[in-house]
N, CA, C and O atoms as a DFTB+ gen file, in Angstrom:
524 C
 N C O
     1  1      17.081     -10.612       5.182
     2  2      15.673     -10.330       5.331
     3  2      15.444      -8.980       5.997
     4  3      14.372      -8.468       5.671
     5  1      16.192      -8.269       6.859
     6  2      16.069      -7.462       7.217
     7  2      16.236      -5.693       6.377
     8  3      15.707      -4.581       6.377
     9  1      17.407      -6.504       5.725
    10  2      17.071      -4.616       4.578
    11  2      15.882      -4.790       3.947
    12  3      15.125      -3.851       3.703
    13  1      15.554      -6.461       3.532
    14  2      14.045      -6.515       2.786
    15  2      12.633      -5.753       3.569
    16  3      11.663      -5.220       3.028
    17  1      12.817      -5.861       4.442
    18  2      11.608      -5.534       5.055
    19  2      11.977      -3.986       5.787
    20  3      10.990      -3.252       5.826
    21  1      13.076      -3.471       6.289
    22  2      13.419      -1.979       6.123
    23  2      12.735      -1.360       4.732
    24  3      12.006      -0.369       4.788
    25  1      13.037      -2.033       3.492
    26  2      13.129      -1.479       2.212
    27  2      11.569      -1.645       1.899
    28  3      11.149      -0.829       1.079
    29  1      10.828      -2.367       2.301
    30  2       9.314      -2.754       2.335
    31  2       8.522      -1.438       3.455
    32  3       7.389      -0.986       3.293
    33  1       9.381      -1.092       4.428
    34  2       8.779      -0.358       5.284
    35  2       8.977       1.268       4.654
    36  3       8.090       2.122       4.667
    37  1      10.002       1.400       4.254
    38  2      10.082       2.304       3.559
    39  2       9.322       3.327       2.478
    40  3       8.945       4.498       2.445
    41  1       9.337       1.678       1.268
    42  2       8.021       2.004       0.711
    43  2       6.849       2.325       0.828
    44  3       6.245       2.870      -0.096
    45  1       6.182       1.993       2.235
    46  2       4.986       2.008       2.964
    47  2       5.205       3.540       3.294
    48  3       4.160       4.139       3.551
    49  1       6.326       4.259       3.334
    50  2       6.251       5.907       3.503
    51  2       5.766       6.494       2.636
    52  3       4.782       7.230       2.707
    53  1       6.605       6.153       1.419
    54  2       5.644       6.377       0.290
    55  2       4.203       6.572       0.174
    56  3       3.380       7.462      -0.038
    57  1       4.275       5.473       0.383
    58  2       2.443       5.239       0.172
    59  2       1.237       5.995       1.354
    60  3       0.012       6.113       1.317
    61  1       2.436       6.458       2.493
    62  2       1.739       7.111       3.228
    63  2       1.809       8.714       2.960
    64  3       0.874       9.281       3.526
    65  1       2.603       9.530       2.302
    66  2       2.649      10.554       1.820
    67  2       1.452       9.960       0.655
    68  3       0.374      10.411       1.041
    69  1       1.307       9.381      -0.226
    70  2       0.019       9.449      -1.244
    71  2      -1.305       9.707      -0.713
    72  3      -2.156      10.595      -0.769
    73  1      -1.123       8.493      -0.135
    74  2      -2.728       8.504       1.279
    75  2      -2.779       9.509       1.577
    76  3      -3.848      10.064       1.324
    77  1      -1.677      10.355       2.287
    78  2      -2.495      11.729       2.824
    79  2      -2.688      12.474       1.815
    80  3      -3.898      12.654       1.687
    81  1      -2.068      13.020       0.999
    82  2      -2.783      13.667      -0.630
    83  2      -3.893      13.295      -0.198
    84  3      -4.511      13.904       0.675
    85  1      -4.343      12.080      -0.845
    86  2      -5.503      11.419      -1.357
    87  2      -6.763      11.920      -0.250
    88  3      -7.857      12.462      -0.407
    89  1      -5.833      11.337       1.173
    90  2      -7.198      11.914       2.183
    91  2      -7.806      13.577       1.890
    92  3      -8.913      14.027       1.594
    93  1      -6.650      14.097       2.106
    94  2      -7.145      15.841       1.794
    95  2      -8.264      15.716       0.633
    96  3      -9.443      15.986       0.862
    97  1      -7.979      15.451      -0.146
    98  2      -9.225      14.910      -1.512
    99  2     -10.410      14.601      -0.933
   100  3     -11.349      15.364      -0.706
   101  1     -10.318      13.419      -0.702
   102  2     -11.647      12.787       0.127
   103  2     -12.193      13.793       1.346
   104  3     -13.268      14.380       1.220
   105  1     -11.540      13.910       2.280
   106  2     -12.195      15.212       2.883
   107  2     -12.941      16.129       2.360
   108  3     -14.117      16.357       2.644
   109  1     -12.077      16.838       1.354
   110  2     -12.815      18.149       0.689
   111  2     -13.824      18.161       0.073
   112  3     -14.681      19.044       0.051
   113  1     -13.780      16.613      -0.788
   114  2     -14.881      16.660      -1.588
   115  2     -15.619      15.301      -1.215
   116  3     -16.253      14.699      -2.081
   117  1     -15.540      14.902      -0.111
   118  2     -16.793      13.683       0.238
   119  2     -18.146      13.737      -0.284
   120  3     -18.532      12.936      -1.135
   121  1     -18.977      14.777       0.260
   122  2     -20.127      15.287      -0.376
   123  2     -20.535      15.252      -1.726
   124  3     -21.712      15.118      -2.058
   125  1     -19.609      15.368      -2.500
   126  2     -19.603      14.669      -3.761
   127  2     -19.477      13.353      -4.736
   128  3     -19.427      13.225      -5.960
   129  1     -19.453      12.580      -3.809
   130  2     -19.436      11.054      -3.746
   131  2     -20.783      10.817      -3.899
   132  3     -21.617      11.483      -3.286
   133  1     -21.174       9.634      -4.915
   134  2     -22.858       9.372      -4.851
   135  2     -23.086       7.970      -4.456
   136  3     -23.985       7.445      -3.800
   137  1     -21.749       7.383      -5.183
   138  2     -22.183       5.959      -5.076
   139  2     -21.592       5.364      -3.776
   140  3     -20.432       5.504      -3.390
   141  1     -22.487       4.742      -3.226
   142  2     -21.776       3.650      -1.688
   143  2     -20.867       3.301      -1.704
   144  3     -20.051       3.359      -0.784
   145  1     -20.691       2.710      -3.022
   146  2     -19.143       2.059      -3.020
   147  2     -18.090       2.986      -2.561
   148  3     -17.309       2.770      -1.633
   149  1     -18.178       4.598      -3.697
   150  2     -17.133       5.471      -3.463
   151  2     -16.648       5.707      -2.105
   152  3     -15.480       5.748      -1.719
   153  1     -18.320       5.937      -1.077
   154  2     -18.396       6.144      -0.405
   155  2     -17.587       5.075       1.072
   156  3     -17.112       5.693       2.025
   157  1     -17.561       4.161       1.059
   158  2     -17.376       3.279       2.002
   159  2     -15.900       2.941       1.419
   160  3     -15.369       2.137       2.184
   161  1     -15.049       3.275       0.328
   162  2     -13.770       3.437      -0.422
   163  2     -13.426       4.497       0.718
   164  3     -12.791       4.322       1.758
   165  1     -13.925       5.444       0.304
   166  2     -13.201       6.778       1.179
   167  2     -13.319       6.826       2.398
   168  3     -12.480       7.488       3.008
   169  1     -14.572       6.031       3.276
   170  2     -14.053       5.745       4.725
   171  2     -13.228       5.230       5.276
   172  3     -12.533       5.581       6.230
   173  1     -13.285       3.840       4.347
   174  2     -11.772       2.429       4.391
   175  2     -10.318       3.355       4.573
   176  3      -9.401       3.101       5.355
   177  1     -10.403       4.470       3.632
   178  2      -9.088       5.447       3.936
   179  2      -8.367       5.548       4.838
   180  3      -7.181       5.231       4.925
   181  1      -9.552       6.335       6.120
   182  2      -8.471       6.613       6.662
   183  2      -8.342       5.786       8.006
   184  3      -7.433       6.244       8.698
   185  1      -9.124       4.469       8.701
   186  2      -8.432       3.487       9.106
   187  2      -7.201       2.616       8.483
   188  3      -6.358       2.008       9.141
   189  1      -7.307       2.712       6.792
   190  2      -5.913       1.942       6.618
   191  2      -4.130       2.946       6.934
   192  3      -3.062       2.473       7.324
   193  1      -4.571       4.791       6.465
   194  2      -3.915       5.458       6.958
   195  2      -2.928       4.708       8.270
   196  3      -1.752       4.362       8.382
   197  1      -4.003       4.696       9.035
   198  2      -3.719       4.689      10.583
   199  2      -2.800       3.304      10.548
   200  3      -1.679       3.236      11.053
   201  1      -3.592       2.012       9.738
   202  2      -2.608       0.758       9.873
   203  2      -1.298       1.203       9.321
   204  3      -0.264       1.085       9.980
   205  1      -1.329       1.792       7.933
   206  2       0.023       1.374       7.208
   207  2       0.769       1.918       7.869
   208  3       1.849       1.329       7.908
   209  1       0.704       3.241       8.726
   210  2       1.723       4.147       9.684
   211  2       2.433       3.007      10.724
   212  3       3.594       2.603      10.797
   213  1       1.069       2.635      11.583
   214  2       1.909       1.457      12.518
   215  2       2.405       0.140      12.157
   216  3       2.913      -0.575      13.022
   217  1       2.333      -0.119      11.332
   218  2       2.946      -1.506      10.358
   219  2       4.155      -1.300       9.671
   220  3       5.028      -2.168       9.702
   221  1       4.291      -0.337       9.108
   222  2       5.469       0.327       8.593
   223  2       6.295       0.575      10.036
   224  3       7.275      -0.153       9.876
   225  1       6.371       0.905      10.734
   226  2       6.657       1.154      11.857
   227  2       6.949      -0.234      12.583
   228  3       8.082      -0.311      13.058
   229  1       6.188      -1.259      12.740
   230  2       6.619      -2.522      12.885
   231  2       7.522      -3.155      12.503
   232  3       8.393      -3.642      13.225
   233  1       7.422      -3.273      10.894
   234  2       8.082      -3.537      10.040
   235  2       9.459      -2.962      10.402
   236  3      10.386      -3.675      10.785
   237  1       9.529      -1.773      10.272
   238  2      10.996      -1.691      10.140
   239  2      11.775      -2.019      11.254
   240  3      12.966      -2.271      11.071
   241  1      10.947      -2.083      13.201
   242  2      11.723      -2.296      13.603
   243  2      11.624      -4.193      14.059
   244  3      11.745      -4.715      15.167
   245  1      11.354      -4.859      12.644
   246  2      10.910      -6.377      12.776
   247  2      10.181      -6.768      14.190
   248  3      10.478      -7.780      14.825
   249  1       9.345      -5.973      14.529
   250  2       8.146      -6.343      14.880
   251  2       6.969      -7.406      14.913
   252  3       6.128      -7.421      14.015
   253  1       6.945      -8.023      15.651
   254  2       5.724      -9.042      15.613
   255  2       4.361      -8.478      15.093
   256  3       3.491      -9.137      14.523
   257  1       4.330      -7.272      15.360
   258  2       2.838      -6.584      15.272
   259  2       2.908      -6.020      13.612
   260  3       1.991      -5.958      12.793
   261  1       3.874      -5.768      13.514
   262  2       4.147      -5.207      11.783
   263  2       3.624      -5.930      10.808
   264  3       2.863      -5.451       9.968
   265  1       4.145      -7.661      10.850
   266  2       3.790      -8.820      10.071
   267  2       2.351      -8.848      10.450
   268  3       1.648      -8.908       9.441
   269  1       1.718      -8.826      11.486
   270  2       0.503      -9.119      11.382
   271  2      -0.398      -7.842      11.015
   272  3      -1.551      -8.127      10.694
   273  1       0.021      -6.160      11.010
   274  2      -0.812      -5.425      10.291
   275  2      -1.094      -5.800       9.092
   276  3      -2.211      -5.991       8.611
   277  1       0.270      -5.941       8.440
   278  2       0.556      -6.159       6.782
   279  2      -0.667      -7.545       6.572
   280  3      -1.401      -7.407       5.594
   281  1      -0.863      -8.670       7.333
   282  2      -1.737      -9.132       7.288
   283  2      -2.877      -9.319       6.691
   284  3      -3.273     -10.032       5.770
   285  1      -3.620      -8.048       7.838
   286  2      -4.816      -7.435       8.222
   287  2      -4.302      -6.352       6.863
   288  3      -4.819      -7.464       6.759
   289  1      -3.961      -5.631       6.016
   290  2      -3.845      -4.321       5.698
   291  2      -3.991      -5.075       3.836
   292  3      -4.289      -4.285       2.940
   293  1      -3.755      -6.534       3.495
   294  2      -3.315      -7.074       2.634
   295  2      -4.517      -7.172       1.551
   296  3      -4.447      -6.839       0.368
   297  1      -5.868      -7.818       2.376
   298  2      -7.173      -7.558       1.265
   299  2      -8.049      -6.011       1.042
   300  3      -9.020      -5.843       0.304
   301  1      -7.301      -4.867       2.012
   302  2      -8.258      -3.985       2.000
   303  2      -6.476      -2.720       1.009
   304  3      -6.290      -1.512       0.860
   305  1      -6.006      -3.464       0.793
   306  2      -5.178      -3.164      -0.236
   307  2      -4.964      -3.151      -1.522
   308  3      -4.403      -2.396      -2.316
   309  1      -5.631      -4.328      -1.572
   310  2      -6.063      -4.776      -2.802
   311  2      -7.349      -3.906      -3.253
   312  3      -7.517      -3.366      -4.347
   313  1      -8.251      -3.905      -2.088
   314  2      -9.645      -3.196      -2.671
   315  2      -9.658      -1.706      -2.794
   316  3     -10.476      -1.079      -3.467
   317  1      -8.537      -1.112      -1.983
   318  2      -8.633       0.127      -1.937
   319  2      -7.377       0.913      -3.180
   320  3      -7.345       2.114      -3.448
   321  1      -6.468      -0.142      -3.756
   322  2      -5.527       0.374      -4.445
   323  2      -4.171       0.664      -4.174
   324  3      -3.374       1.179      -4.958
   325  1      -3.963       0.306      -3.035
   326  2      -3.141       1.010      -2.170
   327  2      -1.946      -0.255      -1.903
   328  3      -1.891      -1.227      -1.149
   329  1      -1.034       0.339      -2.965
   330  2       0.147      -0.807      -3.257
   331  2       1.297      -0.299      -2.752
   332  3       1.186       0.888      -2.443
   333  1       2.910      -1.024      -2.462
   334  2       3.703      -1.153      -1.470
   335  2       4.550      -0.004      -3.127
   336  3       5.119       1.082      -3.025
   337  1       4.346      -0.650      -4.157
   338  2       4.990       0.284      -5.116
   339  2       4.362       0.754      -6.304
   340  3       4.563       0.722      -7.518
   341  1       3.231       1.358      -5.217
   342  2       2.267       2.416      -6.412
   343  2       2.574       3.401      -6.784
   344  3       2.045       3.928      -7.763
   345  1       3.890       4.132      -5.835
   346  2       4.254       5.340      -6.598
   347  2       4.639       4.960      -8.135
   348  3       4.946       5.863      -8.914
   349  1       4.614       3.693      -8.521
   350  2       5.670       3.896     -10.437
   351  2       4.159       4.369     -10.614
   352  3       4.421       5.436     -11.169
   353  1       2.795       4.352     -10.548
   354  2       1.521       4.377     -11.196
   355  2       2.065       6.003     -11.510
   356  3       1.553       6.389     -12.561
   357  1       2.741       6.795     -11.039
   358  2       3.135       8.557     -11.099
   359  2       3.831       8.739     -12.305
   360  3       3.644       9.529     -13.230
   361  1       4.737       7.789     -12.108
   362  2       5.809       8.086     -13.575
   363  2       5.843       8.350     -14.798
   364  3       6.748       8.829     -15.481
   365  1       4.461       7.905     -15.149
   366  2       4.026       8.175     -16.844
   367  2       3.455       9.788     -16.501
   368  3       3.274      10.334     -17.589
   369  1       3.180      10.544     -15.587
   370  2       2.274      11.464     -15.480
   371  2       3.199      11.997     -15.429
   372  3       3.419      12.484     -16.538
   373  1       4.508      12.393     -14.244
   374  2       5.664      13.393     -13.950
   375  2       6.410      13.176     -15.873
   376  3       6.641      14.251     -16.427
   377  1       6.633      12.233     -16.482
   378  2       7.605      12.072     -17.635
   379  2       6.630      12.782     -18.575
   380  3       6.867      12.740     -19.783
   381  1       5.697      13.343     -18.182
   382  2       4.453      14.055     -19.032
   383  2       3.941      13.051     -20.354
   384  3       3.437      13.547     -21.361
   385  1       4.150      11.584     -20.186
   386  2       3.788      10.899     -20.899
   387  2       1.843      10.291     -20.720
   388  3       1.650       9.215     -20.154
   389  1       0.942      10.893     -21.114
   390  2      -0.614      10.797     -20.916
   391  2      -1.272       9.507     -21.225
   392  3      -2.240       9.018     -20.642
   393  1      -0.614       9.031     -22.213
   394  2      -1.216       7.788     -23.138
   395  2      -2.065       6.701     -21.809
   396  3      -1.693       6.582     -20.641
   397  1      -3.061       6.145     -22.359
   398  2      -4.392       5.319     -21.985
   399  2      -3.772       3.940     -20.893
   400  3      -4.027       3.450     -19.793
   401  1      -2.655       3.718     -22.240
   402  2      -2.193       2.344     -21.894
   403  2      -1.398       2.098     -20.424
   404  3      -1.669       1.085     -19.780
   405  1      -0.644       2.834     -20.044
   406  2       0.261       3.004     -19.511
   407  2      -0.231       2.854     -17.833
   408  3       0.521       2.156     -17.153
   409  1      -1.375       3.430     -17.164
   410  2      -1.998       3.156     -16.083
   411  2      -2.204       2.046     -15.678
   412  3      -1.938       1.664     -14.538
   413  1      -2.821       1.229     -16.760
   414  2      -3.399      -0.393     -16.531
   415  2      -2.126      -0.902     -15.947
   416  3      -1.818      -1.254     -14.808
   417  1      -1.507      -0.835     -17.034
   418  2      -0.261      -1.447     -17.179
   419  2       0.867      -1.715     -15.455
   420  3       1.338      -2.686     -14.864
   421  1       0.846      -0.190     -15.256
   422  2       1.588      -0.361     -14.178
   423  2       0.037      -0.591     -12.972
   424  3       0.555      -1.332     -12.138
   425  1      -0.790      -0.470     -12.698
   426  2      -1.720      -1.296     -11.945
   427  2      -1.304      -2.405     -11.784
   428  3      -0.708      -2.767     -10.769
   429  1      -1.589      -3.207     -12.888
   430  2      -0.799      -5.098     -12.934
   431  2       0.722      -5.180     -12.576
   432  3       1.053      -5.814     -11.574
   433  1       1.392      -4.740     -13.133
   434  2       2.486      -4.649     -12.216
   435  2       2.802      -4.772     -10.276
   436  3       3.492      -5.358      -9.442
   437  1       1.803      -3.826     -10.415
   438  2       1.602      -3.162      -8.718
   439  2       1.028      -4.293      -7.729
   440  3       1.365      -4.589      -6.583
   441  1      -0.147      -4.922      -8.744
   442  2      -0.553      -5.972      -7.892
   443  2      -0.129      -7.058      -7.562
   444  3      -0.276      -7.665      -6.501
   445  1       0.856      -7.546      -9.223
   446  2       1.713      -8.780      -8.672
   447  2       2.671      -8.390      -7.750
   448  3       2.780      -9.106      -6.754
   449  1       3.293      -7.553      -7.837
   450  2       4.041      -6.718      -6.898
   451  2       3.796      -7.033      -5.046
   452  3       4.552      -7.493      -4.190
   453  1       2.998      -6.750      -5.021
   454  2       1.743      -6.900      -3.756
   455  2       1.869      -8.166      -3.273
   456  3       2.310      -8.567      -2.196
   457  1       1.453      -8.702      -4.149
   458  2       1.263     -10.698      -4.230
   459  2       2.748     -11.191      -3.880
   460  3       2.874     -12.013      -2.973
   461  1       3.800     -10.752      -4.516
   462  2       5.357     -10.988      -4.370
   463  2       5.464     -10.309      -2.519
   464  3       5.862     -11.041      -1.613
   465  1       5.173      -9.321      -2.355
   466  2       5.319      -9.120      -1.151
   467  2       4.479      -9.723      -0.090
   468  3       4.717      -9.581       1.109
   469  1       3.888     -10.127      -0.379
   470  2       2.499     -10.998       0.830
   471  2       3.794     -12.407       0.823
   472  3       4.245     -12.968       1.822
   473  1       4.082     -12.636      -0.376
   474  2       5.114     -14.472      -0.303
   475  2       6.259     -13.933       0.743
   476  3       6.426     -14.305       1.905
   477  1       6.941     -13.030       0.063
   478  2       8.288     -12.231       1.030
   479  2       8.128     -12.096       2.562
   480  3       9.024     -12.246       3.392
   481  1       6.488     -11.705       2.854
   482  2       6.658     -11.697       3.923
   483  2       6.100     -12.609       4.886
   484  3       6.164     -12.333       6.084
   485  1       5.487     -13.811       4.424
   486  2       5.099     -15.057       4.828
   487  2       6.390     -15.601       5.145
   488  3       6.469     -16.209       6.212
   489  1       7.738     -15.472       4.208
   490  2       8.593     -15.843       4.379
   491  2       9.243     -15.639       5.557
   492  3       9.756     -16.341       6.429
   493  1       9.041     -14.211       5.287
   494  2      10.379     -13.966       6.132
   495  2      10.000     -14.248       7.420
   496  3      10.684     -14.853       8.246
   497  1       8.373     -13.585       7.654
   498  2       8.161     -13.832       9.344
   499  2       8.201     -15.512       9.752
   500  3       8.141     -15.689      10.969
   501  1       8.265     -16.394       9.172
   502  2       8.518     -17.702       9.415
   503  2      10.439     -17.948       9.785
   504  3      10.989     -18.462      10.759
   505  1      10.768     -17.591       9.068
   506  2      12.406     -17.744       9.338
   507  2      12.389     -16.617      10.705
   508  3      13.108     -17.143      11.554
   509  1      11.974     -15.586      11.120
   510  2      12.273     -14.773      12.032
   511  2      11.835     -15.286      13.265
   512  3      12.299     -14.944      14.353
   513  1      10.476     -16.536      13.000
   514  2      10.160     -17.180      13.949
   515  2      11.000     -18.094      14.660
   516  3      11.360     -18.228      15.830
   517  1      11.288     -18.966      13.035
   518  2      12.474     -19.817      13.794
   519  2      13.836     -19.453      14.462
   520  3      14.590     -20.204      15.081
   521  1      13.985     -18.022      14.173
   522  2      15.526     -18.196      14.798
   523  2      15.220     -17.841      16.054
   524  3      16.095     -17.821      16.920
């Protein structure tokens, strides 16, 4: 369980190099946002920033506080996009492959993905309890 959740925390680097991309975006061009939704999307940003850094950080060093960011970090993950292995969503773009299909596709992936990791880590923090 422990490379699992190293290898889970890891990924969460990932996703924190995207986030910051993404924030620089949202910064620059906030003002250009019309709809609330977008709007209250791009605030959600950068408090989850701040979680996935210290959760990842939990996480890897099996942390009590890690399991419970991932928690807290799990429905506003879902709403905000922001998956443990969203970098594959890149791969059709770097392989210069454009096609329509291919986004959705790895989206659903990403989310069961997500869902597999919420079980993994229900798991694991229960066995880490018991020992």
């Amino acid at each position: 369980m422990r490379f699992l959740f190293r290898t889970l925390a890891i990924f969460d680097v990932f996703a924190i190099v995207i986030i910051g991309m993404q924030l620089y975006n949202i910064t620059k061009n906030f003002d250009e946002k019309i709809l609330l939704s977008e709007k209250i999307q791009a605030i959600l940003m950068y408090p989850m920033f701040v979680l996935i850094i210290a959760g990842a950080i939990g996480l890897f060093f099996l942390k009590r506080y890690g399991f419970i960011l991932y928690y807290i970090q799990f429905p506003f993950r879902l709403y905000l996009f922001i998956f443990t292995l969203g970098f594959i969503t890149l791969i059709p773009e770097a392989l210069e492959n454009y096609e329509d299909k291919w986004p959705e596709i790895l989206k659903k992936v990403c989310f069961v993905a997500e869902v597999v990791r919420l079980y993994l880590t229900i798991r694991g923090h229960q066995q880490l309890r018991q020992d």
